[in-house]
Short mmCIF file of C-alpha atoms and ligand atoms in Angstrom, two decimals:
data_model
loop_
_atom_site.label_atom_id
_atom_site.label_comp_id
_atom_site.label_asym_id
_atom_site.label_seq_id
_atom_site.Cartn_x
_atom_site.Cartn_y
_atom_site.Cartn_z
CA UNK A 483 13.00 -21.11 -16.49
CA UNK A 484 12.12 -17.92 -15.05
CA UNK A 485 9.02 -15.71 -14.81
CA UNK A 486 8.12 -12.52 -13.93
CA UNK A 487 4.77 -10.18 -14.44
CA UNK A 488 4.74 -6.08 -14.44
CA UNK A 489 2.30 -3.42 -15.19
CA UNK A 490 3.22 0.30 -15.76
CA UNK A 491 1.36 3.05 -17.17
CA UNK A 492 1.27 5.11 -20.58
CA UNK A 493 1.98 8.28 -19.49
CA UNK A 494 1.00 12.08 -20.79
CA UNK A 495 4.35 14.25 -22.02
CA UNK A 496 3.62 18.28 -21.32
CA UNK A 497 6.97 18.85 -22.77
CA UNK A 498 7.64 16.70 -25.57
CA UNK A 499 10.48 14.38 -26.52
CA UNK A 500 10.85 14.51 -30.40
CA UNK A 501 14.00 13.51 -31.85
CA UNK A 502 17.55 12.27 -30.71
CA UNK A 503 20.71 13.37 -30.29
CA UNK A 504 21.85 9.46 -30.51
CA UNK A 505 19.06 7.07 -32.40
CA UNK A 506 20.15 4.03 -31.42
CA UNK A 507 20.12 4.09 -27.67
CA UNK A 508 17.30 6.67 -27.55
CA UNK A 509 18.67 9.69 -26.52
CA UNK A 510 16.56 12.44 -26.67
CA UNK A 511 17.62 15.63 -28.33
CA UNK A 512 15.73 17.72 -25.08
CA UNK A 513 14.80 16.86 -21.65
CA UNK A 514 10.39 16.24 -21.67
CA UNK A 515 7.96 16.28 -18.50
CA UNK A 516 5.16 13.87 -18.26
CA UNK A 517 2.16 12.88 -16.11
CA UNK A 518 1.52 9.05 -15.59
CA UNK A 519 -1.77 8.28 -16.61
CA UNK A 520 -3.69 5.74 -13.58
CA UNK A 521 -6.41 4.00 -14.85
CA UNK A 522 -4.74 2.62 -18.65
CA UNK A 523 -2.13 0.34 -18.33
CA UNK A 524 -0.19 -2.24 -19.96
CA UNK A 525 0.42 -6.05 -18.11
CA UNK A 526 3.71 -7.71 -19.45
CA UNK A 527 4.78 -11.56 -18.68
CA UNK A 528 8.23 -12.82 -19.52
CA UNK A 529 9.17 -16.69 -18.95
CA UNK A 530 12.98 -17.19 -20.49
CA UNK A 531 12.93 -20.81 -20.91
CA UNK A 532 15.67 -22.60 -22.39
CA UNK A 533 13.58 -24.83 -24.78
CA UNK A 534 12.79 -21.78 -26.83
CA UNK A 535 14.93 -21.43 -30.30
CA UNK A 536 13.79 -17.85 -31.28
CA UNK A 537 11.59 -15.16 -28.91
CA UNK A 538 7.81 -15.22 -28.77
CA UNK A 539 5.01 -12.99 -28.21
CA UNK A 540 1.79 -12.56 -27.56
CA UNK A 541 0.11 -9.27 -27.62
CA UNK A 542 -3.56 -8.56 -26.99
CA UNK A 543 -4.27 -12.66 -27.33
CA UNK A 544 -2.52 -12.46 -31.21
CA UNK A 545 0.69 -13.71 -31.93
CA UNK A 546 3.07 -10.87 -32.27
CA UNK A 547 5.36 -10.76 -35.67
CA UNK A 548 7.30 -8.87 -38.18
CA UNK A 549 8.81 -5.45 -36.58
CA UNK A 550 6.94 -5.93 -33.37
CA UNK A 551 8.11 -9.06 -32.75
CA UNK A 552 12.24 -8.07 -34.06
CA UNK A 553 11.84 -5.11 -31.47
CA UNK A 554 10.59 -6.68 -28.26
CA UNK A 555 13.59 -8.97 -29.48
CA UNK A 556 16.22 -6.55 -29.60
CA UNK A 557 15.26 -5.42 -26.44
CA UNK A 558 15.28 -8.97 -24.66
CA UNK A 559 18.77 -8.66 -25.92
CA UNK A 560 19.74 -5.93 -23.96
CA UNK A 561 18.48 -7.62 -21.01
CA UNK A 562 19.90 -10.98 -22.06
CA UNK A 563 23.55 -8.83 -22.50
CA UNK A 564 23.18 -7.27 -18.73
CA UNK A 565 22.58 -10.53 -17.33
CA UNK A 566 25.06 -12.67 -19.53
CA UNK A 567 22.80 -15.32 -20.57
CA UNK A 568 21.68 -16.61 -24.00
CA UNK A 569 17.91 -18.10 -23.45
CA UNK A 570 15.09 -17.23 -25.34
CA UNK A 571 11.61 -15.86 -23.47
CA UNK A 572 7.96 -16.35 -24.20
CA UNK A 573 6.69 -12.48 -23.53
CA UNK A 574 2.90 -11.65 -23.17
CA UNK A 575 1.36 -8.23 -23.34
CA UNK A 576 -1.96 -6.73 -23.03
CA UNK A 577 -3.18 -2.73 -22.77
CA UNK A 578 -6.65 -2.15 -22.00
CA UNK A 579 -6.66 1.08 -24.26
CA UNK A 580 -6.24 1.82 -28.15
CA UNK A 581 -2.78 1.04 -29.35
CA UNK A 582 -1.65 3.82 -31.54
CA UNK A 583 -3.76 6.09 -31.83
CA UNK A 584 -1.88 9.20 -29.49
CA UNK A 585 -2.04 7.68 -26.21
CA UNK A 586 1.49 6.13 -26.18
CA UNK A 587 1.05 2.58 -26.02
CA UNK A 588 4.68 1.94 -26.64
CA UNK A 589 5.90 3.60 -23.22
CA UNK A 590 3.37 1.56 -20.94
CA UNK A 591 4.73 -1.46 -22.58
CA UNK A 592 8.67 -0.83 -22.73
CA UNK A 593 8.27 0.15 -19.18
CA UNK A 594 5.99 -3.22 -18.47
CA UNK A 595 8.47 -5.13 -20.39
CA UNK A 596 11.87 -3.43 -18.66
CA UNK A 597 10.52 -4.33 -15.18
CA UNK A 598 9.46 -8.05 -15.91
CA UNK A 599 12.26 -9.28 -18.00
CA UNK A 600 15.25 -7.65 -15.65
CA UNK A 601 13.22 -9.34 -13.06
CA UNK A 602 13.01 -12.89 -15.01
CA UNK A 603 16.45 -12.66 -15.51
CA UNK A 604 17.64 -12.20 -12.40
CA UNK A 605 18.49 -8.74 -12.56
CA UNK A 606 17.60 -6.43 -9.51
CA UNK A 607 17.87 -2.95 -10.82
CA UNK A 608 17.65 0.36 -9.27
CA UNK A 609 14.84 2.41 -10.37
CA UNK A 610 17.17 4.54 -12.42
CA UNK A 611 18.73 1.90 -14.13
CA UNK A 612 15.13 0.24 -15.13
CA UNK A 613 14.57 3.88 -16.69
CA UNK A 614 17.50 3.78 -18.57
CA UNK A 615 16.56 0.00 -19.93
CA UNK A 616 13.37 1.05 -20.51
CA UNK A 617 14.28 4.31 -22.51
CA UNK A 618 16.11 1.70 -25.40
CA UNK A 619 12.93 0.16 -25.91
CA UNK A 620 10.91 3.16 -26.39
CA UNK A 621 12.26 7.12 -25.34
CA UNK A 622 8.61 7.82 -23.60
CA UNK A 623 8.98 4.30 -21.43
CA UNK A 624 11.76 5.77 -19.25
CA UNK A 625 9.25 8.33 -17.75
CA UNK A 626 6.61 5.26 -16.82
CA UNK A 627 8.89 3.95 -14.57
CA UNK A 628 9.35 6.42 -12.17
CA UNK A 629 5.71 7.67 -10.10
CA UNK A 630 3.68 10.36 -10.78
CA UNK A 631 4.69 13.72 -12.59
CA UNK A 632 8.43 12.50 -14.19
CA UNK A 633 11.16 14.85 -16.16
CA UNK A 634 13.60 12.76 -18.49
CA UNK A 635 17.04 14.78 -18.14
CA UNK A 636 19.17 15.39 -20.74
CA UNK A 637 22.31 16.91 -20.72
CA UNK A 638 25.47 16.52 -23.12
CA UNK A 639 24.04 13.37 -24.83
CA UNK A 640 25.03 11.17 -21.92
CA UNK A 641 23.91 7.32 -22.46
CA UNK A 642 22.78 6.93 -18.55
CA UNK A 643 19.54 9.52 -19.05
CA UNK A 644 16.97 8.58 -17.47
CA UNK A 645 13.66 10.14 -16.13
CA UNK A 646 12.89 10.69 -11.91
CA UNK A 647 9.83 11.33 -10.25
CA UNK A 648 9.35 15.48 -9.47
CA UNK A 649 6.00 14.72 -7.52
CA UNK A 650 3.87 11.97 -7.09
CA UNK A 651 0.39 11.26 -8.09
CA UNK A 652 -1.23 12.68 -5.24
CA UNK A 653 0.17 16.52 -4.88
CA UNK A 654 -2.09 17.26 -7.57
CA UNK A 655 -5.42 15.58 -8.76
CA UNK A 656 -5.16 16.68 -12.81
CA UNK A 657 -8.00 14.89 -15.13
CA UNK A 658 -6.92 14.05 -18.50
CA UNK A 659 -9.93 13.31 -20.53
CA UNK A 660 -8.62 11.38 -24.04
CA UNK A 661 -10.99 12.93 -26.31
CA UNK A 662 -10.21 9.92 -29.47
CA UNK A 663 -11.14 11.32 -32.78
CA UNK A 664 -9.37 8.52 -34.40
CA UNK A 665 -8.77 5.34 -33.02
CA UNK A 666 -6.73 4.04 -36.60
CA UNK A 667 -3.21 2.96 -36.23
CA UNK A 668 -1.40 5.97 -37.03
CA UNK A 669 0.57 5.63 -40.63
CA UNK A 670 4.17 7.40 -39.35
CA UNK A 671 4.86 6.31 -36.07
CA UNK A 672 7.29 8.24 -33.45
CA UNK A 673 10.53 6.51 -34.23
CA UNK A 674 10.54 7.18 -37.77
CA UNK A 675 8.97 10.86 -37.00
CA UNK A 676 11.82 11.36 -34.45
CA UNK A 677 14.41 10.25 -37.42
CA UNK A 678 12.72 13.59 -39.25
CA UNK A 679 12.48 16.11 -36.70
CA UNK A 680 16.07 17.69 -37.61
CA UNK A 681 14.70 17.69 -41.59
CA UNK A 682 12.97 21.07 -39.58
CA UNK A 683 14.51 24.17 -39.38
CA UNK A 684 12.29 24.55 -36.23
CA UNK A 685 13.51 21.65 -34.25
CA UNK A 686 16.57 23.96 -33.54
CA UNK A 687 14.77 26.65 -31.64
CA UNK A 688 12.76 24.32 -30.38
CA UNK A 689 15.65 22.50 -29.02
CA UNK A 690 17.46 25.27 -27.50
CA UNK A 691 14.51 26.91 -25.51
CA UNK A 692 13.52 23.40 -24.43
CA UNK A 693 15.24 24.21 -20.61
CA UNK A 694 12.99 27.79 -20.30
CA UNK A 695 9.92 25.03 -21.01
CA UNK A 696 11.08 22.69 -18.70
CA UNK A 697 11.46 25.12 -15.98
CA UNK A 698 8.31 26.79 -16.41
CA UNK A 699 6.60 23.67 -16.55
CA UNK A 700 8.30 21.84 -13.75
CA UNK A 701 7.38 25.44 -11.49
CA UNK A 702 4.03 25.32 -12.54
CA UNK A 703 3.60 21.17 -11.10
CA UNK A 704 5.21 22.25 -8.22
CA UNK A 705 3.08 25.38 -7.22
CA UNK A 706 0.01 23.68 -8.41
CA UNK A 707 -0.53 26.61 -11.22
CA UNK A 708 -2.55 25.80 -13.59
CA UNK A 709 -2.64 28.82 -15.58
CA UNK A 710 1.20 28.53 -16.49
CA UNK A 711 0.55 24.95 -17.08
CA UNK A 712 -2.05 25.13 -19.37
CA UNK A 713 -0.19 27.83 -21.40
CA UNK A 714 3.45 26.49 -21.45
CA UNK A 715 2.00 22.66 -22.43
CA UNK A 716 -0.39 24.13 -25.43
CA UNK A 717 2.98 26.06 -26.45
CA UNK A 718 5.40 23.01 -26.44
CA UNK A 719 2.49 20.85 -28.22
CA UNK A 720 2.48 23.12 -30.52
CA UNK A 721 6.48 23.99 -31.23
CA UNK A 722 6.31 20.03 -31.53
CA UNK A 723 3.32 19.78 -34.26
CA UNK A 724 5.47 22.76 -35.84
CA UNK A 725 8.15 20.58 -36.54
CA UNK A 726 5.86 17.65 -37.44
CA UNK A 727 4.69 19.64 -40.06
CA UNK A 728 7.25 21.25 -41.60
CA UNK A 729 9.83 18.20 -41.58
CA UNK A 730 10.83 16.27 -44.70
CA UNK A 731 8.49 14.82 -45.90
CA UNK A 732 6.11 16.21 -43.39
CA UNK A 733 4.10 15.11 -40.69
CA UNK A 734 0.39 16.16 -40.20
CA UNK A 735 -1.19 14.35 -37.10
CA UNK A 736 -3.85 16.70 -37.00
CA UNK A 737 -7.53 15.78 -38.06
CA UNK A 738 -10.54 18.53 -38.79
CA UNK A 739 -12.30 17.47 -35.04
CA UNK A 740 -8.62 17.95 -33.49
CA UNK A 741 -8.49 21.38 -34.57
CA UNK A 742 -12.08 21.76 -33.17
CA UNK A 743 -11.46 20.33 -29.54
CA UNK A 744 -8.13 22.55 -29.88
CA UNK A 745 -10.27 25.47 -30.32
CA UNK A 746 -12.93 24.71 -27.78
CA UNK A 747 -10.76 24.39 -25.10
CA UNK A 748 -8.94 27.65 -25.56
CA UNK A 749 -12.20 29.45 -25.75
CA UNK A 750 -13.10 27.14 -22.60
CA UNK A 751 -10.55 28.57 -20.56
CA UNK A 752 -11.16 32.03 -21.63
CA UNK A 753 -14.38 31.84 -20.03
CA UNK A 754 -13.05 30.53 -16.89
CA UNK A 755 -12.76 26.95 -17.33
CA UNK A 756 -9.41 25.25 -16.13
CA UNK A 757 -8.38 22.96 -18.88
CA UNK A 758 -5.72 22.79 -21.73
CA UNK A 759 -4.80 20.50 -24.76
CA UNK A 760 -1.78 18.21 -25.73
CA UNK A 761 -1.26 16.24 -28.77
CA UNK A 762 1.16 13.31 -29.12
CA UNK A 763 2.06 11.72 -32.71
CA UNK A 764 -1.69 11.07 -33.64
CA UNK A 765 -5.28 12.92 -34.00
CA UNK A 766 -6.78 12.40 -30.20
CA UNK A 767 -6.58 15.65 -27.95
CA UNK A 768 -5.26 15.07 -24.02
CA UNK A 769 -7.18 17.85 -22.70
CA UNK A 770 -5.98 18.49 -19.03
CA UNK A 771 -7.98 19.87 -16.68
CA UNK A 772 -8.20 20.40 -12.39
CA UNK A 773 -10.59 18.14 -10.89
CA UNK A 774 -13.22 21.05 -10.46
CA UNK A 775 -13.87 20.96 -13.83
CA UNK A 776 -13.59 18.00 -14.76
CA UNK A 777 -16.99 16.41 -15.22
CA UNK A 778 -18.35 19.96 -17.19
CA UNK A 779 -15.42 19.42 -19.73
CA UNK A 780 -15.79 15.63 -19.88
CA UNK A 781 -19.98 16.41 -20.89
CA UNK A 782 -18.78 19.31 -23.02
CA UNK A 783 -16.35 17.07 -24.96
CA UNK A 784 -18.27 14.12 -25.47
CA UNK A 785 -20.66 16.83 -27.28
CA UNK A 786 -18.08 17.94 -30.07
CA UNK A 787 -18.59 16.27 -33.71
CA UNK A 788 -16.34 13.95 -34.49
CA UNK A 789 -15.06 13.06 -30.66
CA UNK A 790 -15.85 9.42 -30.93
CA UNK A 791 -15.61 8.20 -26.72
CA UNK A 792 -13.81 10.37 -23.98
CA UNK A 793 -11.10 8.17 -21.97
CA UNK A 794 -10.49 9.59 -18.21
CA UNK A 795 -7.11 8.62 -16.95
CA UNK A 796 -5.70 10.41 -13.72
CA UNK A 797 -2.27 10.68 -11.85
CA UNK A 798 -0.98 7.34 -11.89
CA UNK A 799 2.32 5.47 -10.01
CA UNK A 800 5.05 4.12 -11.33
CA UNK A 801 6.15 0.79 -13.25
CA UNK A 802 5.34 -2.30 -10.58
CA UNK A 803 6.32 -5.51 -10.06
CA UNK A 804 3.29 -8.51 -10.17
CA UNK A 805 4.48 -11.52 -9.67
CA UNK A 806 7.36 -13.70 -9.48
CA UNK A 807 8.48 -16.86 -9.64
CA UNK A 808 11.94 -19.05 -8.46
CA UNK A 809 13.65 -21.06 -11.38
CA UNK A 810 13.10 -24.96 -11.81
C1 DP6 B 82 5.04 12.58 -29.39
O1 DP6 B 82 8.78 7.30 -27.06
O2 DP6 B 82 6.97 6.74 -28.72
O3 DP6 B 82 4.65 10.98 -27.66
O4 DP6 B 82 11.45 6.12 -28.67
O5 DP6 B 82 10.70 5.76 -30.98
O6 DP6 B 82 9.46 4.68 -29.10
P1 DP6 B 82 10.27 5.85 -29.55
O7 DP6 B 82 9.33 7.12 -29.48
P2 DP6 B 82 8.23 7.46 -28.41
O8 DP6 B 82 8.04 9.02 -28.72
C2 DP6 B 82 7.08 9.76 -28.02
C3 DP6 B 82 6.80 11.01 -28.75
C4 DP6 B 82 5.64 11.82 -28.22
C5 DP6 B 82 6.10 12.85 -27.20
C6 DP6 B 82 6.44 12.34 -25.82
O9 DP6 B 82 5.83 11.37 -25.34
O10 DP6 B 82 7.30 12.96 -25.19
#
């Protein structure tokens, strides 16, 4: 029997991942940039114990079952394959934010997951390799491995991508207020919208300019500029919704108060304000802003119809391990 705990957080893409060149093992069809979000997290135990038949798990205190279950599952075999054993493991996993909803719940726990089981297993990967792991769980989990501000690279397809850190948490002190409009499970979730995205005659273009968005946005990290930030993230969120929407059948995220915080902020920054949106598969606005401004936006947002509860997340580390214990 062996055990091992790990937390990592959800993180924030500015440049989206959506869809793959290769399904299966999660390969993205386009690098993506994200910030790690400190302060929301998810907290993942694995035990593999021989006396289990089948996998269990346990998420938020309720038994986990049906695709949940079959994909924690899939991924235990994974780990299971790397470290040549066949025993089953008891998994436990709890978020302390809204599962679903456009904060991506599914990359704080792949990455959670990755870390413990290699770890109960026996396994003593390099962060790179946990990245990759952590990418066939969930694409977004390979960037909440590494610390920080993270790019996924992609180039020619290759089945070792994986994300690295391009600055940690502390060379720049971004607030993302989470203004939730909705916090309802969201009805097409991002691997069956990723399955869609080349039903779009956008994704193409979207696709090919994705390395003049990466470097912009990677630049604009790096020199701390906030202005080509704000205006390179709003244009990839959109390109992304673009394709949402016109796939086949279509996907429409968007909610009447999204379009309304959307709107705010843009006339926000015209008069000054430092602070721009994002929008992941699901209603609730990211609005990034600099520290300065943070607590003005946070009051203005909470003061917009329809924005239920602001969550305020900042630049967060990278996937850690908790605890660990020797085998009987
Ligand atoms: C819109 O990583 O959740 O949040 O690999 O199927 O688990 P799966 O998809 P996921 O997709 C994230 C999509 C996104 C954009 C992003 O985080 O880059």
């Amino acid at each position: 029997m062996q055990f091992a705990a790990a937390h990592a957080h959800p993180n924030i893409a500015f440049i989206k991942y959506w869809g793959n060149c290769e399904a299966e093992a999660r390969i993205a069809a386009n690098g993506s940039i994200s910030m790690n979000l400190a302060g929301l997290y998810s907290r993942t135990s694995v035990e593999f114990d021989s006396a289990l038949r089948v996998d269990e798990l346990v998420l938020q205190d309720e038994p986990g079952k049906g695709d949940t279950l079959e994909r924690v599952s899939a991924f235990l075999d994974i780990v299971r394959q790397l470290s040549n054993t066949n025993t089953h493991a008891r998994v436990e996993s709890e978020n302390n934010f809204p599962m679903g909803a456009g904060i991506a719940s599914s990359a704080s726990a792949f990455a959670a997951l990755a870390v413990a089981a290699s770890h109960a297993a026996g396994l003593d990967l390099t962060e790179k390799q946990l990245s990759q792991l952590a990418r066939q769980g969930s694409g977004s989990a390979c960037r909440s491995i590494p610390s920080g501000f993270v790019e996924w690279q992609i180039s020619e397809c290759e089945a070792d991508s994986a994300a690295v850190s391009i600055a940690p948490p502390e060379h720049w002190p971004l607030v993302d207020h989470i203004a939730i409009v909705n916090q309802e499970h969201k009805l097409v979730g991002s691997t069956a919208g990723h399955d869609l995205a080349h039903t779009s005659i956008l994704q193409n273009s979207r696709v090919a300019d994705a390395p003049r968005r990466l470097e912009i946005c990677r630049r604009a990290i790096l020199q701390r500029d906030f202005e080509s930030l704000a205006e390179i993230i709003e244009l990839d969120c959109n390109l992304m919704h673009a394709v949402m929407m016109t796939s086949n059948p279509r996907l429409l995220y968007w909610e009447p108060t999204t379009l309304a915080v959307m709107e705010r902020v843009k006339a926000w920054r015209a008069e000054g304000f430092l602070a721009a949106y994002t929008i992941d598969a699901g209603p609730n606005v990211h609005v990034i802003c600099e520290a300065s401004h943070q607590a003005l936006i946070k009051e203005r947002l909470g003061g917009i119809f329809g924005v239920a509860q602001v969550i305020t997340a900042h630049p967060g580390g990278g996937a850690e391990l908790l605890s660990e214990m020797s085998p009987n």
